[in-house]
Amino acid sequence: MAVSEEECSSTKSRSASNNGARYLAKCVLRGSVVLQVVHGHFRSPTSNDIVFGKETSLELVIIGEDGIVQSVCEQAVFGTIKDLAVLHWQERFHYQNPQMQGRDLLVVVSDSGKLSLLRFCNEMHRFFPVTHVQLSSPGNLRNQLGQMLAIDSNSHISKFGDGNGERLEGDFLVSMERGWSCSYQFAFMNHGCFIATSAHEDRLAMFSISMATSSDIIDKRIFYPSEIEGDSGIARSVHRNSIDGTIWSMCFISKDLNQPSRGYNPVLAIILNRRGAVLTELVLLEWTIIENTVRAISQYAESGHLAHRIVEVPHSYGFAFMFRIGDALLMDLRDAHNPCCVYRTSFDILPASVEQNFVEESCRVHDGDEDGIFNVAASALLELKDYVAKGDDPMNIDSDSGIVKSSSKHVCALSWEPGNEKNSRMMFCVDTGELFMIEISFDSDGPRVNLSDCLYRGLSCKALVWVAGGFLAALVEMGDGMVLQLEQGRLVHRSPIQNIAPILDMAVVDCHDEEHDQMFACCGVTPEGSLRIIRSGISLEKLLRTAPIYQGITGIWTVKMKVSDSYHSFLVLSFVEETRVLSVGLSFTDVTDSVGFQPDVSTLACGIVDDGLVVQIHRNGVKLCLPTTVAHPDGIPLSCPICTSWFPENISISLGAVGYNSIVIATSSPCFIYILGVRSISAYQYEIYEMQHVRLQNEVSCISIPHKHFDKKPSFFLNNLVGNSCAAALLIGVNIGRIFVIGTHKPSVEILSFLPDEGLRILASGAISLTNTLGTAVSGCIPQDVRLVLVDRFYVLSGLRNGMLLRFELPAASMVFSSELSSHSPSVGSCSVNDADNTLSNMVVPNSIGPQMCAINISEETNINGPVNLQLIAIRRIGVTPVFLVPLSDSLEADIIALSDRPWLLQSARHSLSYTSISFQPSTHVTPVSSIECPMGILFVAENSLHLVEMVHSKRLNVQKFYLGGTPRKVLYHSESRLLLVMRTELNQDTYSSDICCVDPLSGSLLSSFKLELGETGKSMELVRVVNEQVLVVGTSLSSGPAMMPSGEAESTKGRLIVLCLEHMQNSDSGSMTFCSKAGLSSQRTSPFREIVGYAAEQLSGSSLCSSPDDTSCDGVRLEESEAWQLRLAYTTTWPGMVLSICPYLDRYFLASAGNSFYVCGFPNDNPQRVRRFSVGRTRFMIISLTAHFTRIAVGDCRDGVVFYSYHEDSKKLEQLYCDPEQRLVADCILMDVDTAVVSDRKGSIAVLSCSNHFEDNASPECNLTLKCSYYMGEIAMSIKKGSFSYKLPADDILKGCDGSNAIIDFSENSIMASTLLGSIIMFIAISREEHELLEAVQARLVVHPLTAPILGNDHNEFRSRESSVRKAGVPKILDGDMLAQFLELTNMQQEAVLALPLGSLETVTSSSKQALPSPISVNRVVQLLERIHYALN
């Protein structure tokens, strides 16, 4: 095909830029799937800590008194966790470290092949290993020891001889693989510990734990059978044939301490599925300590039901529950040789369920760490792994193949009440989502079992953990978990535990004008499928959180005692019918009576009018107070505050504002605005008096009074603006201390000034007229808040009640605010009307007697005959609730928090405003609070609590959830409509189970949908351009069952190819908002921040909008509000195979796969109602993915990996160019350029393949791609995209001018984002060769240093290169950003110690790095580089 020379050169340059690229991988959002959960005292003897095992990371959390999960720390383990347990501290333990007294240890088995004991270090704020025990070689084979843990909870070890004159004492711990996803309660014996671990089948090993200071922790060990170790001296007389099958569950059976015994031999109960058997059985094993043997002593089996779990009753000394499908048996195992059943409960006749309990948190925002991003998910992901092991379709999670289905209920999760030694109580959940409680008591007649009614009904839980305070953490499989609390015999929902796994697809939307990317992710499965918006935001350090006792807050303010004070003195809280004033300091003390505020009214506004004079505005009047020294040291030295009040005549105040020497209030019905002043009568005696009032045609909706002080001198602005042709838009001759800004119900915003000798006049006015395409006014455009701000000039910001934020600019008429304050006059001068036409329509002459209305008398210097018209230059939708604007200081240049349903930070950023998301939960009110202890504090009101936080100079991801239902599979962003297109499957509908829906990215509402046929399942979709419009091409499956055979070949199936057109409906209830503008249209149309169909990007160039001389058009910027769009069917055809992948190609074609074939398709005559297949290509196995870059096509084969093709347009033929050098089970693939592909596989790896060293002229089907580098994540990435979350804060502009920071990293061009089934988001960023060599040497030292080495004993190099042949010489490694990030957590001395390790002992460093790097490596150089990377990503 013909390609222009310019296109060829640009393609080659892009390819050259990526050739030899070296990458660093960093997990920016850790997975939310919790596969194991335990609780104990890890940080201190009194702390109630919970540890989540997330397969590749550990997270320690707590549940607060309000029932909200709070993250304490989370750390990568650089391995795969198999199971967790707790080694509880015992009084007879003797730790060498005194700080460990009373604190529990965490026991972990992992793919390192080691058993690890971990302690929590408060100084380093993370877990560290105490010891490792080698069990097997690293990996995940089924016959390897170390798969699951179980612990004896009550047994006592008496002292005995071991044949050598030594005396032993201990508890018992057993580990094996999880046959069913289970939740276990672990506790330990009173004296010592024994640990045992098992493989998935047949094998066991046990260890004796000694806590004596004079011995090692691991004292003795025994393997079963003995050939595991080949040491017959360790295990003698072992009955090798007792365990022949798969162990599903196990627990220890403790013995009564009061019974006489010659010695304690631990008894282990296991649920065993023997080879060839249909049902499972209970087998009891006994470890004879003296003889050092393990033998089976009894077994128990009943026909009919399948047993799947055994769990001991705590403090019962011989009783255990055996759970089966459909029932549960209470087993009496006190005589281990004769087990018997003493109680049976059928789950098919459980008590009736309660009618409740689904709590929807569809729009709650959670920040990346503390507020829920650590939360829980589905261990049914293990079932996906089972599919692969059984040879089923690895890409199909719709099929029920391989899952045991039964009409009988079974227990899926359970947890025992902690600390209850009298009556054991267990909470359990059955697979229908019902939660029950069983209480077991013992008397002379034996055990008594009491089963409760259903306490709660929700989703089926995969894990439960019952902790102190009656809280129950319920972890759901593939949806949000929850924290419940037991109150009065019922479980009450307290808070959600967010889980975004699995992420099945994502769309990364670039906002290059804002340098801010965000992700729309398809998360969860039916019935909890959701769309999550993941964006980067400013991180907050949480300093204080109060109890949730502040219900009904209507307003919150901080007030200084003096104008010049640096810190705030009072915090004012307004409630519906009450006001409280608290002192600001180390403790917030109620000083309402000492300040003088009226406590039995709701405060509308408050502030300081002069030093020591505090004003309260409420509905009935205005109160001036002089606080006493009890409230503040600078108060009046009297016992009671002195107060004076002013009351309007027979009218209520609706709102007000307080400024220096001025008070402005407004009323409604009738609509008046009052200007009040304060004057001194005598010592401590002041009077509030009216200076003027006018009647308005429209009610005032908000008022703000700018502070009189600038951070910079006025001359700075004048000098800076004179040379700027567009910056002369300032008001001349107006006192900045005498102006205020209002919003009205007209709707409009107005800038007014008041001078005693001139009266009130309007300086500028801006009408808010936003209409839809039919000319109907958009609702909700009333200003909720308004502010005068200074960036490079003065602007007016207005937050509307519909969640929009508008920015107005003064036109290019020369106006400047005077910085000099005129002398205050106690009287109000009259002002004649010079020209009746100059009177704004918003004001009318009042009929009342008193101060008269003043006409607008514009200064003659301006040569303007009327008020200035404010021009609307920017609009942005930031939420769905009213927008409040809260400056963080008194300066006009201050940063502003824009608070809607989520908070945003507005900052000045080089001739524009920067909008940055704040990583905090939804809040109703916010105010800055500055004290000596916390000079930069911010106080949020959220969930009836006060949250004192401080912004820190870093970024983190926060997540917003929109519930969709079903299983969202694919998501696309349609730029023209500003809508998200989401494919959903597994919908519970009678006429269809899959659809494609249009989703509003702001509110999450479903605007329209296209329903597929009954029995049809959506598989793929992509937007394809046809001339000037985009159509949606959809691939489906018309067949049930898997898409491929176990061999990887395609099954004989059918599918449909559908072409849909997205059309705008002319609906009277919807339309698009327009406002006139000229410049900036491109940026606003490509930004995702648009009204309801998206978001409006707030953009300012160096010149004002509507003022560029180069712009000749007057097109309006369209911002749709509840815009009605629908998907119309244009074309459909049936194909021989499921259409699993679609990809646009060369702007005029698209690629689509069916089975092991893929087609080059197009639209003849640019008609979307016709599709023609131009060429076909075939692979050996099922095609999983298709991607293209320019002319290159990359095909992902489910077994043969990635294959490169080229399409010859002239001959309409496909040519195979390069093949994958390895067999690879492809999950997703993208092309970085024509030569480089990045591919993820179903084994948890990601690889970079390239053909840059080959020439196409010599290419043949035998040519292999070159493996450039690979990285084992330990998680399956189902979707990989180009893009990043990196963006610059305004501080980045300052950093660019600092030494060592001149290279702020921009990752948007060559970065790769990978989202995984476990809910992780991993970034792969390209770095230079020099940076790679430096960091590779640092990483080689970190992986072996005791402070930073993998805590589970993994060989880091082996783990990250697993499932790959990348270890060959000369191939650069992808660096581990999580490992390198630990370097920044060390002290300077520790950093120097790490870098001082000799290079010669580090086998993982390449020889080129050893030669190129200087020795020693500079700590500052490493820190600067890592901080730049860390700052850009975090």
Short mmCIF file of C-alpha atoms in Angstrom, two decimals, residues 458-648:
data_model
loop_
_atom_site.label_atom_id
_atom_site.label_comp_id
_atom_site.label_asym_id
_atom_site.label_seq_id
_atom_site.Cartn_x
_atom_site.Cartn_y
_atom_site.Cartn_z
CA GLY A 458 -26.50 -10.28 51.55
CA LEU A 459 -24.00 -11.73 49.13
CA SER A 460 -22.29 -15.05 49.67
CA CYS A 461 -19.09 -14.57 51.68
CA LYS A 462 -15.79 -16.27 51.02
CA ALA A 463 -14.24 -15.33 54.37
CA LEU A 464 -15.37 -14.04 57.76
CA VAL A 465 -13.36 -12.68 60.64
CA TRP A 466 -14.96 -11.85 64.01
CA VAL A 467 -12.98 -9.27 65.96
CA ALA A 468 -13.27 -7.33 69.20
CA GLY A 469 -16.17 -4.93 69.55
CA GLY A 470 -18.63 -7.29 67.93
CA PHE A 471 -17.44 -6.41 64.42
CA LEU A 472 -17.57 -8.99 61.67
CA ALA A 473 -15.61 -8.42 58.48
CA ALA A 474 -17.39 -10.26 55.66
CA LEU A 475 -15.32 -10.65 52.52
CA VAL A 476 -17.24 -11.24 49.31
CA GLU A 477 -15.96 -13.22 46.38
CA MET A 478 -16.02 -10.72 43.49
CA GLY A 479 -17.62 -7.66 44.97
CA ASP A 480 -17.37 -5.25 47.85
CA GLY A 481 -17.19 -6.76 51.30
CA MET A 482 -18.66 -5.21 54.40
CA VAL A 483 -18.17 -4.63 58.09
CA LEU A 484 -21.13 -5.79 60.20
CA GLN A 485 -21.70 -5.32 63.91
CA LEU A 486 -23.66 -7.60 66.22
CA GLU A 487 -26.27 -5.51 68.00
CA GLN A 488 -29.31 -6.84 69.89
CA GLY A 489 -29.27 -10.16 68.14
CA ARG A 490 -28.94 -8.71 64.63
CA LEU A 491 -26.05 -7.86 62.36
CA VAL A 492 -26.02 -4.20 61.34
CA HIS A 493 -24.14 -2.90 58.29
CA ARG A 494 -21.42 -0.42 59.27
CA SER A 495 -19.24 0.19 56.22
CA PRO A 496 -18.19 -1.34 52.90
CA ILE A 497 -14.85 -2.99 52.18
CA GLN A 498 -14.05 -2.05 48.64
CA ASN A 499 -12.91 -4.67 46.17
CA ILE A 500 -12.29 -3.76 42.54
CA ALA A 501 -11.22 -7.24 41.41
CA PRO A 502 -11.27 -8.64 38.89
CA ILE A 503 -10.49 -5.87 36.41
CA LEU A 504 -11.61 -7.37 33.12
CA ASP A 505 -11.05 -4.31 30.91
CA MET A 506 -10.09 -0.68 31.18
CA ALA A 507 -10.09 2.51 29.14
CA VAL A 508 -7.37 5.07 29.82
CA VAL A 509 -8.57 8.55 28.92
CA ASP A 510 -5.90 11.18 28.33
CA CYS A 511 -6.47 14.79 29.32
CA HIS A 512 -3.28 16.23 27.89
CA ASP A 513 -4.46 19.76 28.45
CA GLU A 514 -4.66 18.97 32.16
CA GLU A 515 -1.77 16.48 32.13
CA HIS A 516 -4.09 14.18 34.02
CA ASP A 517 -5.09 10.65 32.98
CA GLN A 518 -7.80 8.54 34.49
CA MET A 519 -8.99 5.00 34.08
CA PHE A 520 -12.48 3.63 33.61
CA ALA A 521 -12.34 -0.02 34.68
CA CYS A 522 -14.78 -2.92 34.36
CA CYS A 523 -14.72 -4.51 37.79
CA GLY A 524 -16.41 -7.40 39.53
CA VAL A 525 -18.83 -10.03 38.26
CA THR A 526 -22.55 -10.51 38.52
CA PRO A 527 -24.41 -9.52 40.61
CA GLU A 528 -21.82 -7.01 41.82
CA GLY A 529 -20.44 -5.79 38.51
CA SER A 530 -19.44 -2.15 38.60
CA LEU A 531 -17.63 0.56 36.74
CA ARG A 532 -14.78 2.17 38.69
CA ILE A 533 -13.21 5.53 37.92
CA ILE A 534 -9.60 5.44 39.07
CA ARG A 535 -7.74 8.73 39.07
CA SER A 536 -4.67 10.19 40.64
CA GLY A 537 -5.18 12.70 43.42
CA ILE A 538 -3.41 14.67 46.10
CA SER A 539 -2.58 12.58 49.14
CA LEU A 540 -3.74 13.57 52.61
CA GLU A 541 -2.09 12.77 55.90
CA LYS A 542 -4.79 12.04 58.45
CA LEU A 543 -4.05 13.63 61.78
CA LEU A 544 -7.28 13.34 63.76
CA ARG A 545 -10.70 11.81 63.45
CA THR A 546 -13.50 12.35 65.91
CA ALA A 547 -16.30 10.01 66.86
CA PRO A 548 -19.36 10.19 64.56
CA ILE A 549 -21.29 12.56 66.83
CA TYR A 550 -21.65 15.59 64.56
CA GLN A 551 -24.96 14.91 62.90
CA GLY A 552 -26.77 17.73 61.10
CA ILE A 553 -23.90 20.15 60.50
CA THR A 554 -25.03 23.00 58.23
CA GLY A 555 -21.83 25.04 58.16
CA ILE A 556 -18.27 25.15 59.45
CA TRP A 557 -15.85 28.11 59.65
CA THR A 558 -12.55 29.01 61.27
CA VAL A 559 -12.10 32.53 62.63
CA LYS A 560 -9.02 34.50 63.70
CA MET A 561 -8.92 36.80 66.71
CA LYS A 562 -6.95 39.48 64.87
CA VAL A 563 -6.69 40.28 61.19
CA SER A 564 -2.91 39.92 61.25
CA ASP A 565 -2.89 36.61 63.14
CA SER A 566 -1.13 33.72 61.45
CA TYR A 567 -3.28 31.08 63.13
CA HIS A 568 -6.98 30.58 63.64
CA SER A 569 -8.51 31.03 67.06
CA PHE A 570 -12.02 29.58 66.82
CA LEU A 571 -13.81 26.79 65.02
CA VAL A 572 -17.51 27.53 64.52
CA LEU A 573 -19.89 24.61 63.97
CA SER A 574 -23.43 25.37 62.88
CA PHE A 575 -26.16 22.77 63.25
CA VAL A 576 -29.83 22.84 62.25
CA GLU A 577 -30.87 24.62 65.45
CA GLU A 578 -27.62 25.11 67.30
CA THR A 579 -24.19 26.75 67.09
CA ARG A 580 -21.05 25.71 68.94
CA VAL A 581 -17.70 27.54 69.05
CA LEU A 582 -14.54 25.54 69.77
CA SER A 583 -11.07 26.85 70.48
CA VAL A 584 -8.37 25.84 68.00
CA GLY A 585 -5.31 24.22 69.58
CA LEU A 586 -4.03 20.94 70.95
CA SER A 587 -7.58 20.17 72.01
CA PHE A 588 -10.83 21.61 70.71
CA THR A 589 -12.57 23.09 73.78
CA ASP A 590 -16.10 24.45 73.74
CA VAL A 591 -15.91 28.23 74.31
CA THR A 592 -19.33 29.22 72.97
CA ASP A 593 -20.32 31.10 76.12
CA SER A 594 -16.98 32.92 76.35
CA VAL A 595 -17.12 34.03 72.72
CA GLY A 596 -20.70 35.25 72.95
CA PHE A 597 -22.30 33.58 69.96
CA GLN A 598 -25.99 32.81 70.30
CA PRO A 599 -26.04 29.02 70.82
CA ASP A 600 -29.70 28.23 70.04
CA VAL A 601 -29.72 29.33 66.40
CA SER A 602 -28.19 28.09 63.20
CA THR A 603 -25.36 30.32 62.02
CA LEU A 604 -25.48 31.45 58.39
CA ALA A 605 -22.05 33.11 58.31
CA CYS A 606 -19.44 34.43 60.70
CA GLY A 607 -16.09 36.19 60.65
CA ILE A 608 -14.00 39.03 61.98
CA VAL A 609 -14.67 42.70 61.10
CA ASP A 610 -11.72 44.08 63.08
CA ASP A 611 -9.25 42.97 65.72
CA GLY A 612 -11.14 41.28 68.54
CA LEU A 613 -14.57 41.84 66.95
CA VAL A 614 -16.28 38.61 65.88
CA VAL A 615 -19.60 38.62 64.04
CA GLN A 616 -22.30 35.94 63.90
CA ILE A 617 -25.06 36.12 61.27
CA HIS A 618 -28.21 34.08 61.84
CA ARG A 619 -31.72 34.18 60.43
CA ASN A 620 -33.01 36.71 62.97
CA GLY A 621 -30.15 39.17 63.11
CA VAL A 622 -26.46 40.01 63.27
CA LYS A 623 -24.52 39.73 66.53
CA LEU A 624 -21.18 41.42 67.28
CA CYS A 625 -19.15 39.79 70.08
CA LEU A 626 -16.01 40.68 72.04
CA PRO A 627 -14.69 37.34 73.38
CA THR A 628 -13.18 37.16 76.85
CA THR A 629 -9.72 36.01 77.86
CA VAL A 630 -11.23 32.63 78.71
CA ALA A 631 -11.87 32.09 75.01
CA HIS A 632 -8.62 33.71 73.83
CA PRO A 633 -5.65 35.37 75.55
CA ASP A 634 -6.25 38.56 73.55
CA GLY A 635 -9.88 38.80 74.64
CA ILE A 636 -11.37 41.38 76.95
CA PRO A 637 -10.53 40.97 80.68
CA LEU A 638 -14.14 40.56 81.78
CA SER A 639 -16.13 37.63 83.08
CA CYS A 640 -18.64 37.73 80.23
CA PRO A 641 -18.30 38.69 76.58
CA ILE A 642 -19.76 41.99 75.44
CA CYS A 643 -22.26 41.67 72.62
CA THR A 644 -24.46 43.91 70.52
CA SER A 645 -26.98 42.95 67.86
CA TRP A 646 -28.73 44.34 64.82
CA PHE A 647 -32.09 43.07 63.58
CA PRO A 648 -33.87 43.67 60.29
#
